[in-house]
PDB file of C-alpha atoms in Angstrom:
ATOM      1  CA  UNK A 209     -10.570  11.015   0.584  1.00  0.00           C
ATOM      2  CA  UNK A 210      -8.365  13.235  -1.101  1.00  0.00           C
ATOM      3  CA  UNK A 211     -10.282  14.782  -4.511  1.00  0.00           C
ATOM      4  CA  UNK A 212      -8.287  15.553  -7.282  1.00  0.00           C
ATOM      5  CA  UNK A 213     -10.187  16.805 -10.558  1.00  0.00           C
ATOM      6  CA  UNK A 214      -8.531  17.568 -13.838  1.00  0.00           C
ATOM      7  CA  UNK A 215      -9.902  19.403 -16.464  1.00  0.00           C
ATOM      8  CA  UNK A 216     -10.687  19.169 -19.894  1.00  0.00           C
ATOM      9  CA  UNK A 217     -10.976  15.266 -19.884  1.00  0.00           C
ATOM     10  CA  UNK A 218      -9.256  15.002 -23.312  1.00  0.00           C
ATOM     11  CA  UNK A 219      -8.205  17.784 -25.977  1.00  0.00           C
ATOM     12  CA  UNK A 220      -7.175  17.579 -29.713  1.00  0.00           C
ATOM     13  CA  UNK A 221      -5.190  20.841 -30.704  1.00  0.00           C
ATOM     14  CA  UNK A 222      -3.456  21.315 -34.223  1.00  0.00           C
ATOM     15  CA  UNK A 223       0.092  21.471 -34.341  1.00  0.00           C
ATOM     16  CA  UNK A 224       1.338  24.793 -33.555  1.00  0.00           C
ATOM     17  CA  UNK A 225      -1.170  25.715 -31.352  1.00  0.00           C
ATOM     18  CA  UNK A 226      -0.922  26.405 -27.538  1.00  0.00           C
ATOM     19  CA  UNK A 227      -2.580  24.514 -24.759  1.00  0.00           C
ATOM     20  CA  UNK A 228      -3.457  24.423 -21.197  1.00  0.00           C
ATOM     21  CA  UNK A 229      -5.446  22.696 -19.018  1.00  0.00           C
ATOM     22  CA  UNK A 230      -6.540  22.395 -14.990  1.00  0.00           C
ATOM     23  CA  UNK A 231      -5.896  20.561 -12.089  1.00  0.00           C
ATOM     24  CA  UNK A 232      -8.236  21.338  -9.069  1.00  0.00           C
ATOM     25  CA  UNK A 233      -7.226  20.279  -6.002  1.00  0.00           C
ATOM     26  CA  UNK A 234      -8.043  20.975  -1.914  1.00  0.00           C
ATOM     27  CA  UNK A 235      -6.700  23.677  -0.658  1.00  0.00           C
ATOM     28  CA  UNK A 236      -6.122  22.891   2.719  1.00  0.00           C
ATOM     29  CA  UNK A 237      -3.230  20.695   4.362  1.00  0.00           C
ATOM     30  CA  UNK A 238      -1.075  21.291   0.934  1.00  0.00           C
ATOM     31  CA  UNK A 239       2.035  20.129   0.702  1.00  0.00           C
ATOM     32  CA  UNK A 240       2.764  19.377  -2.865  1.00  0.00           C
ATOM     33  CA  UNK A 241       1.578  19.482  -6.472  1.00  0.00           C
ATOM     34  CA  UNK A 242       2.845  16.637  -9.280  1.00  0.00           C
ATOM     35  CA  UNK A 243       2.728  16.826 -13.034  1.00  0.00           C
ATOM     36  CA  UNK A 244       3.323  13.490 -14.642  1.00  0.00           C
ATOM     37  CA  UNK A 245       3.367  12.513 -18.494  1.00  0.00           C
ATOM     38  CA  UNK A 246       2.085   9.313 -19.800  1.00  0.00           C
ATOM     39  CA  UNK A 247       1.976   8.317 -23.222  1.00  0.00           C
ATOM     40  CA  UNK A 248       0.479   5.322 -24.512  1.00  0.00           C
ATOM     41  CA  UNK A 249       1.695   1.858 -23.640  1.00  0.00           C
ATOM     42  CA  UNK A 250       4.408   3.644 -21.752  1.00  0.00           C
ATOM     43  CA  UNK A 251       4.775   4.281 -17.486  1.00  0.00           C
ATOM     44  CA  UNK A 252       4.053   7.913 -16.499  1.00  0.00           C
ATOM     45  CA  UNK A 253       6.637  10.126 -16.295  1.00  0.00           C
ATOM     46  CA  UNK A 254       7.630  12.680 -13.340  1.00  0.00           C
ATOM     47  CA  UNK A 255       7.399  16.326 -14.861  1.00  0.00           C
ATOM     48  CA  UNK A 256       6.748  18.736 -12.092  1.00  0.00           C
ATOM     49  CA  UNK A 257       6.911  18.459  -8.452  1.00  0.00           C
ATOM     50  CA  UNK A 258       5.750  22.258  -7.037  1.00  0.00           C
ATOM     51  CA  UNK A 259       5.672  23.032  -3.238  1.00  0.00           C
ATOM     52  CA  UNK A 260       5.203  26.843  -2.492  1.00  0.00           C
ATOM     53  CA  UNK A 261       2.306  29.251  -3.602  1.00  0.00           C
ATOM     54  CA  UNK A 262       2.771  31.169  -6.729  1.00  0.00           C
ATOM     55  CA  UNK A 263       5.359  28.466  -8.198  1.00  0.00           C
ATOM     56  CA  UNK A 264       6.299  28.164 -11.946  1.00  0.00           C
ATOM     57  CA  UNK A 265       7.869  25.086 -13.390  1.00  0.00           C
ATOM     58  CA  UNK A 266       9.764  24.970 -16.600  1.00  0.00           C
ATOM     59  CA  UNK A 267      10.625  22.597 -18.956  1.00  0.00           C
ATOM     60  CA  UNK A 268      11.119  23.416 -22.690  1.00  0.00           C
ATOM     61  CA  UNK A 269       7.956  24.075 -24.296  1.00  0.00           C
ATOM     62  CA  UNK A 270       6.024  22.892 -20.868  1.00  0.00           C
ATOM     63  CA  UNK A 271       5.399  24.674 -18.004  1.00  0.00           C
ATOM     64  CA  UNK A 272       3.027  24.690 -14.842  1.00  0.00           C
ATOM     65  CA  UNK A 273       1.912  27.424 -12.360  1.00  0.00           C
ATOM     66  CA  UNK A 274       1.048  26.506  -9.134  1.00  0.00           C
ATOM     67  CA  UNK A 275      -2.030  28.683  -6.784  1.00  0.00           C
ATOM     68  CA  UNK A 276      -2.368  26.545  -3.422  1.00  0.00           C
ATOM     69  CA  UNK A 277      -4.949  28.956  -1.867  1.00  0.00           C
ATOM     70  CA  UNK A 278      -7.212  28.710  -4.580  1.00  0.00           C
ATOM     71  CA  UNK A 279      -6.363  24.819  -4.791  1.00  0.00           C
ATOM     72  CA  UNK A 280      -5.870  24.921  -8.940  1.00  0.00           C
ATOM     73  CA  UNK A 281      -2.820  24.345 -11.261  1.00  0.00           C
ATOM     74  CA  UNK A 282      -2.033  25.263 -14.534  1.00  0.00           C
ATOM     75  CA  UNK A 283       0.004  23.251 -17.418  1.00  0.00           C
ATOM     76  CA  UNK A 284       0.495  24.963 -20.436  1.00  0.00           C
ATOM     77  CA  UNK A 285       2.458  23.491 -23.446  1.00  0.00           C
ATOM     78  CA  UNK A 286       3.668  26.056 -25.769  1.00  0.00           C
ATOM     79  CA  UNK A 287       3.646  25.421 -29.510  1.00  0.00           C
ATOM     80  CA  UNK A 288       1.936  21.526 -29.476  1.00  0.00           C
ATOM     81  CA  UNK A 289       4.051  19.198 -31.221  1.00  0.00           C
ATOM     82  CA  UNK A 290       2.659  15.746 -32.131  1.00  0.00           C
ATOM     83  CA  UNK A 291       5.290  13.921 -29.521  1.00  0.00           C
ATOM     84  CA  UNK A 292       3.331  16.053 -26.938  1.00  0.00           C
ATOM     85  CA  UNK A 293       0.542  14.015 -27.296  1.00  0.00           C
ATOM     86  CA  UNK A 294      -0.235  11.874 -24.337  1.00  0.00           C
ATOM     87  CA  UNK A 295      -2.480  11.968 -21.014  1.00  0.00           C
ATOM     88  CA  UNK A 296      -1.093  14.563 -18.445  1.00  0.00           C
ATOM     89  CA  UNK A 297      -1.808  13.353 -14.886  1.00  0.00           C
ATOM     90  CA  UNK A 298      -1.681  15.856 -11.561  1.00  0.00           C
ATOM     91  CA  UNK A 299      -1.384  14.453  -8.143  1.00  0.00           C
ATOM     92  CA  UNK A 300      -1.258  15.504  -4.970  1.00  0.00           C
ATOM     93  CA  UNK A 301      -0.726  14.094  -1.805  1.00  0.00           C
ATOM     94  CA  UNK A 302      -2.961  16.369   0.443  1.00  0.00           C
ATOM     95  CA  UNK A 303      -1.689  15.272   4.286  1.00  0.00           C
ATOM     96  CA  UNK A 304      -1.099  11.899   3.350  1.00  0.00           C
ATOM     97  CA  UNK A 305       2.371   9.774   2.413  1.00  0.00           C
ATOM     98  CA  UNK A 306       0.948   8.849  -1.675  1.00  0.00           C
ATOM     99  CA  UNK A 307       0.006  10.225  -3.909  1.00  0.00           C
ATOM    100  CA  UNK A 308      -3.569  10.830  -5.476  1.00  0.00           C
ATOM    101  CA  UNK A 309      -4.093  11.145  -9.200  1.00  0.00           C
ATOM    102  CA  UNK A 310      -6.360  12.897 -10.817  1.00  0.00           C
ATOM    103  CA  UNK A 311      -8.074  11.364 -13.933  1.00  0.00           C
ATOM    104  CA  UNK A 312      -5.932  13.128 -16.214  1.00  0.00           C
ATOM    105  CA  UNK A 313      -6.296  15.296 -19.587  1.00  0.00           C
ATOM    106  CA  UNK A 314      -5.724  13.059 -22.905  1.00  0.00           C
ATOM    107  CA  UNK A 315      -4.176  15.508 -25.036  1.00  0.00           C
ATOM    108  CA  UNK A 316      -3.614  14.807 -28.989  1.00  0.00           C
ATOM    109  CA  UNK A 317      -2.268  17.023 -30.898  1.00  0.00           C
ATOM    110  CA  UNK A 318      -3.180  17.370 -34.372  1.00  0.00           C
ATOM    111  CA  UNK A 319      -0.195  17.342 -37.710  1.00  0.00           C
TER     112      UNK A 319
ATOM    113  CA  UNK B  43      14.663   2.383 -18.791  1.00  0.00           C
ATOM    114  CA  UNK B  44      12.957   4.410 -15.419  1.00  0.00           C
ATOM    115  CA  UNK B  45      15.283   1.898 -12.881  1.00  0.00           C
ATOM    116  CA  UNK B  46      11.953   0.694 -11.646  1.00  0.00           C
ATOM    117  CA  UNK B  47      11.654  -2.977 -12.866  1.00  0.00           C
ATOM    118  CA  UNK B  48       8.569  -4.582 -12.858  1.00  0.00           C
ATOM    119  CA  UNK B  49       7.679  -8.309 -13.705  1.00  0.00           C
ATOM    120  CA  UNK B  50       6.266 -10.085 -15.345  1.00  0.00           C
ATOM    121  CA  UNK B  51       4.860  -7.365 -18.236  1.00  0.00           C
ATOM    122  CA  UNK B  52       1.981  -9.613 -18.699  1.00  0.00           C
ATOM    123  CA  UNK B  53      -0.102 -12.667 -16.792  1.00  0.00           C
ATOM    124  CA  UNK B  54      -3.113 -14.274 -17.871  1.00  0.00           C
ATOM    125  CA  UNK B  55      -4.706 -16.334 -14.969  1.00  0.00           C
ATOM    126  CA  UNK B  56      -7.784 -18.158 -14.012  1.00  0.00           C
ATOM    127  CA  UNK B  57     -10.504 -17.086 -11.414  1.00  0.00           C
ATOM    128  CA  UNK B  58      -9.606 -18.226  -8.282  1.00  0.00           C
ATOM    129  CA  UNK B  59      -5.729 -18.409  -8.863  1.00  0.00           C
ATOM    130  CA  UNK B  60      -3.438 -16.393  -6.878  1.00  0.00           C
ATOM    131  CA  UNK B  61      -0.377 -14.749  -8.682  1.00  0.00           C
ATOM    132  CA  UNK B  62       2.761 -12.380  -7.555  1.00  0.00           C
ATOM    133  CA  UNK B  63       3.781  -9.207  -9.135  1.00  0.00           C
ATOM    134  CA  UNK B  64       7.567  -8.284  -8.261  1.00  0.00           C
ATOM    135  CA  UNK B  65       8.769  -4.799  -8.251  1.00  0.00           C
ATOM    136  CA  UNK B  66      12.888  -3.666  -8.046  1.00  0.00           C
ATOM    137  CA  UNK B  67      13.100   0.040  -6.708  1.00  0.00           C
ATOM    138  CA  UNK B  68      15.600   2.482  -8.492  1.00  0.00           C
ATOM    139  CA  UNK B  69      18.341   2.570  -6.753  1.00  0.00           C
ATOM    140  CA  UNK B  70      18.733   4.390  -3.713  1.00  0.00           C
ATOM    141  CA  UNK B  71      14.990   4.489  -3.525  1.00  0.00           C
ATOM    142  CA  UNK B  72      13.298   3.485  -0.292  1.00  0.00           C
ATOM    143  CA  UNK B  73      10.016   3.771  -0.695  1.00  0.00           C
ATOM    144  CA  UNK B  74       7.613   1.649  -2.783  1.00  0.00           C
ATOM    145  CA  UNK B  75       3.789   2.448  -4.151  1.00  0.00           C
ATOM    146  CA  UNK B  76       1.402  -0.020  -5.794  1.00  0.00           C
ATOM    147  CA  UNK B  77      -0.849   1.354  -7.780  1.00  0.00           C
ATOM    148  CA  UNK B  78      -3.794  -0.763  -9.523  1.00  0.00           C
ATOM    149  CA  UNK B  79      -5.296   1.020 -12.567  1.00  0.00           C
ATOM    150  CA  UNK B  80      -8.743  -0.953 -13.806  1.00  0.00           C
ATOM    151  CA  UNK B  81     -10.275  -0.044 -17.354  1.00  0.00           C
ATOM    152  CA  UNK B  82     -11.698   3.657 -17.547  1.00  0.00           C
ATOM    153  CA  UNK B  83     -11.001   4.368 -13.638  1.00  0.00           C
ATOM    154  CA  UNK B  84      -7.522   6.412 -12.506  1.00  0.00           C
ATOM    155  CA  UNK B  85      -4.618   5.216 -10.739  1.00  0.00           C
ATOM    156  CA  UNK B  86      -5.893   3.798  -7.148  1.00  0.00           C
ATOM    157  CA  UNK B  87      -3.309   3.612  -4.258  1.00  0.00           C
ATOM    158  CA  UNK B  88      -3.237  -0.053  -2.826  1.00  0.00           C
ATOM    159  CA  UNK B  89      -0.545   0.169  -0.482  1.00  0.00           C
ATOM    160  CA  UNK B  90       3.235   1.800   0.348  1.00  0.00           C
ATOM    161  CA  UNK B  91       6.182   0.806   1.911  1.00  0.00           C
ATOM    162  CA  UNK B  92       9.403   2.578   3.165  1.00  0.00           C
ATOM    163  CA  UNK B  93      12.749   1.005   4.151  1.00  0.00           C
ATOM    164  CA  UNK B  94      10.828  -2.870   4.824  1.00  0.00           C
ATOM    165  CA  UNK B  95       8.362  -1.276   6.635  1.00  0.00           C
ATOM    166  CA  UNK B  96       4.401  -0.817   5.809  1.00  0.00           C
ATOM    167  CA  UNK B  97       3.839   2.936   5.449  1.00  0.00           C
ATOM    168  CA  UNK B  98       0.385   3.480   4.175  1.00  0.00           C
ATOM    169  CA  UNK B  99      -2.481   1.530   2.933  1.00  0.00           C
ATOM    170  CA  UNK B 100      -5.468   2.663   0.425  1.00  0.00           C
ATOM    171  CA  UNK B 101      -8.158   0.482  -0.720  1.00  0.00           C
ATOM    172  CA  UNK B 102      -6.345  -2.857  -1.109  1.00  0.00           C
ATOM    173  CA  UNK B 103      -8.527  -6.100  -0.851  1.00  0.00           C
ATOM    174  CA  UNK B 104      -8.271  -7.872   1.512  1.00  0.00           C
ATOM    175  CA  UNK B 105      -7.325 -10.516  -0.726  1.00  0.00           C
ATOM    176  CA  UNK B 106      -4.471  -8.412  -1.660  1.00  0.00           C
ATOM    177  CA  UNK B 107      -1.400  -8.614   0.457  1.00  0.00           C
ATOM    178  CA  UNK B 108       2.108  -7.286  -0.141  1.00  0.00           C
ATOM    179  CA  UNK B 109       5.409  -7.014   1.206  1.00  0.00           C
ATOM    180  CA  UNK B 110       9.029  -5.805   0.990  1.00  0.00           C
ATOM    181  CA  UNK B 111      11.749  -7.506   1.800  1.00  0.00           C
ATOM    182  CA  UNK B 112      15.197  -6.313   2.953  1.00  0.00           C
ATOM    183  CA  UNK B 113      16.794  -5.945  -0.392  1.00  0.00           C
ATOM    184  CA  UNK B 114      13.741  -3.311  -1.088  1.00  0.00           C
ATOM    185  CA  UNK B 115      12.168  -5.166  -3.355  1.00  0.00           C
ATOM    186  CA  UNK B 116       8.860  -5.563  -3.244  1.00  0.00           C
ATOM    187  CA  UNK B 117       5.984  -8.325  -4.134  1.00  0.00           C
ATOM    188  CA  UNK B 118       2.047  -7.979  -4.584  1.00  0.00           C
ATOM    189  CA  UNK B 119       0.404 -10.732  -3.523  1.00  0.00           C
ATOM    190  CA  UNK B 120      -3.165 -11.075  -5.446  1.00  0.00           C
ATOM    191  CA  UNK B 121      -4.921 -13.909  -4.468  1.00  0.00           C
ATOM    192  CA  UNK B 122      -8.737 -15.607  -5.348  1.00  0.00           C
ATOM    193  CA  UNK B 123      -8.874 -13.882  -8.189  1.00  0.00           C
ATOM    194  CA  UNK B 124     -12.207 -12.486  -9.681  1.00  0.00           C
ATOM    195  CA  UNK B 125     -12.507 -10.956 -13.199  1.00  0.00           C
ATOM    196  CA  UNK B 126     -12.127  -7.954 -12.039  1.00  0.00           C
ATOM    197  CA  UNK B 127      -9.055  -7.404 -11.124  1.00  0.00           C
ATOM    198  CA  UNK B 128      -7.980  -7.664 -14.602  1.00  0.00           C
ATOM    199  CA  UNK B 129      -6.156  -4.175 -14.507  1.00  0.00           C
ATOM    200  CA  UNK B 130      -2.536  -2.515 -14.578  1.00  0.00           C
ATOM    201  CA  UNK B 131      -0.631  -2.927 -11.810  1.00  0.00           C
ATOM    202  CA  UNK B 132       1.681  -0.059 -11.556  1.00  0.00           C
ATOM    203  CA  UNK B 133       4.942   0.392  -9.055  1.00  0.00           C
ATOM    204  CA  UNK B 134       6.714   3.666  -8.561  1.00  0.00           C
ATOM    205  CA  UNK B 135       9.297   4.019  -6.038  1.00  0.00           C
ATOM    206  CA  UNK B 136      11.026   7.424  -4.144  1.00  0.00           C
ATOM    207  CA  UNK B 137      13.617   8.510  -2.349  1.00  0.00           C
ATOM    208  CA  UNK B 138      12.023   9.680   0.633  1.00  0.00           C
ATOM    209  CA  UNK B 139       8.885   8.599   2.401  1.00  0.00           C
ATOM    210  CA  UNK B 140       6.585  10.909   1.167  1.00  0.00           C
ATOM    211  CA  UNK B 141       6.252  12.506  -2.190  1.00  0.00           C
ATOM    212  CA  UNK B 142       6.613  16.168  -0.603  1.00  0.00           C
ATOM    213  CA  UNK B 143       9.897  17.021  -3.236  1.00  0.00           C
ATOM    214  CA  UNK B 144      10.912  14.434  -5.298  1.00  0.00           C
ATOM    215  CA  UNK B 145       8.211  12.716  -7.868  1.00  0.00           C
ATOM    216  CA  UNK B 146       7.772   8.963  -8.252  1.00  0.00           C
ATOM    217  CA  UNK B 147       9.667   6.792 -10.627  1.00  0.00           C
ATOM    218  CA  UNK B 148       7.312   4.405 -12.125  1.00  0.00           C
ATOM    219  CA  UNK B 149       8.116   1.065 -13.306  1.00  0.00           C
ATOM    220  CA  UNK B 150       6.634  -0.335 -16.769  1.00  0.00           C
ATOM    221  CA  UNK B 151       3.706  -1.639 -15.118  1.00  0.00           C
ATOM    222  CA  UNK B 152       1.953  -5.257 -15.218  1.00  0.00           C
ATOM    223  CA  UNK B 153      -0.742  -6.269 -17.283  1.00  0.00           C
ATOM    224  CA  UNK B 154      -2.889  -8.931 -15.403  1.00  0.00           C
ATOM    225  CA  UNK B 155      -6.038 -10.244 -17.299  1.00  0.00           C
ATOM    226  CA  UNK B 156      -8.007 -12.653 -15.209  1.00  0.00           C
ATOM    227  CA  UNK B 157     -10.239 -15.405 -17.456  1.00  0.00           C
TER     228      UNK B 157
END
């Protein structure tokens, strides 16, 4: 069984202020790294899909960093705005054809 | 609107019942996940299909079946219910038969609450 950990488990941040948080993953028989967005009572939301070591993903004020031989993944979110707030999900699908989530990081950020 | 389209939103059901969940790819999309997420746990894999074909299986019940037919859509099949498997039932779909490049689309999810 695949193990995907994500931490912090949740995070409040004021507005303004600059976040990131971890995704931990095994570091053997990579192939990919997801970043999905999910906010309340809505589906989750493709961000980031990163393949090769040493990969940075941009988009906007979000952006990821991706370290497969240390198994561990960076999001950071530059400037929080309240409309960031929502659970941030990583995935990965180690060897096999799905995908397995992490537990996510609940971020709220703060006005 | 993703272009996944999942129904119904929302089923309330007795123990022992058996209900279907539908799921309509995005088009172009071959492949189709189920996903069952059950209060304070993550998103569990149940099973995958690509192009009518069963790809990949996770820890679906046995009491859980599913299928997809040759338009691409595809049905989960929950049967003998038990309380709990009151949970969000999530689809996603992909282009390709693994998620190596492209992420999953994910429909709007059904709410089943078994009483």
């Amino acid at each position: 069984i695949l193990n995907v950990e994500q931490s912090p488990q949740s995070l409040h941040v004021q507005e303004g202020d600059s976040t990131n948080f971890t995704c931990s993953f095994p570091s053997s028989n990579f192939y990919a790294l997801h970043w999905y967005r999910w906010e309340t009572a809505k589906s989750p939301e493709a961000l980031f899909v990163m393949t090769l070591n040493g990969d940075e993903k941009k988009k906007g004020r979000i952006s990821a960093t991706l370290n497969t031989k240390e198994g561990y993944s960076y999001l950071y979110i530059k400037g929080s705005q309240p409309e960031d707030s929502a659970t941030y999900l990583c995935a990965s699908p180690g060897s096999a054809r799905q995908l397995t989530f992490g537990s996510g990081t609940q971020l709220t950020v703060l006005p | 609107d993703s272009g996944v389209t999942q129904t119904p939103k929302h089923l309330i059901t007795a123990t022992g019942q058996r209900v279907t969940l539908r799921c309509s790819p995005r088009s172009g999309d071959l492949s189709v996940y189920w996903y069952q997420q059950s209060l304070d746990q993550g998103l569990q894999f149940l099973i995958q299909y690509y192009n009518g074909e069963e790809r990949a299986k996770g820890n679906i019940l046995e009491r859980f079946s599913a299928q997809q037919f040759p338009d691409l859509h595809s049905e989960l099949n929950l049967s003998s219910l038990e309380l709990g498997d009151s949970a969000l039932y999530f689809c996603a779909s992909s282009v390709d038969s693994g998620p190596l490049n492209y992420g999953y689309t994910f429909g709007s999810g059904t709410r089943l609450t078994v009483v």
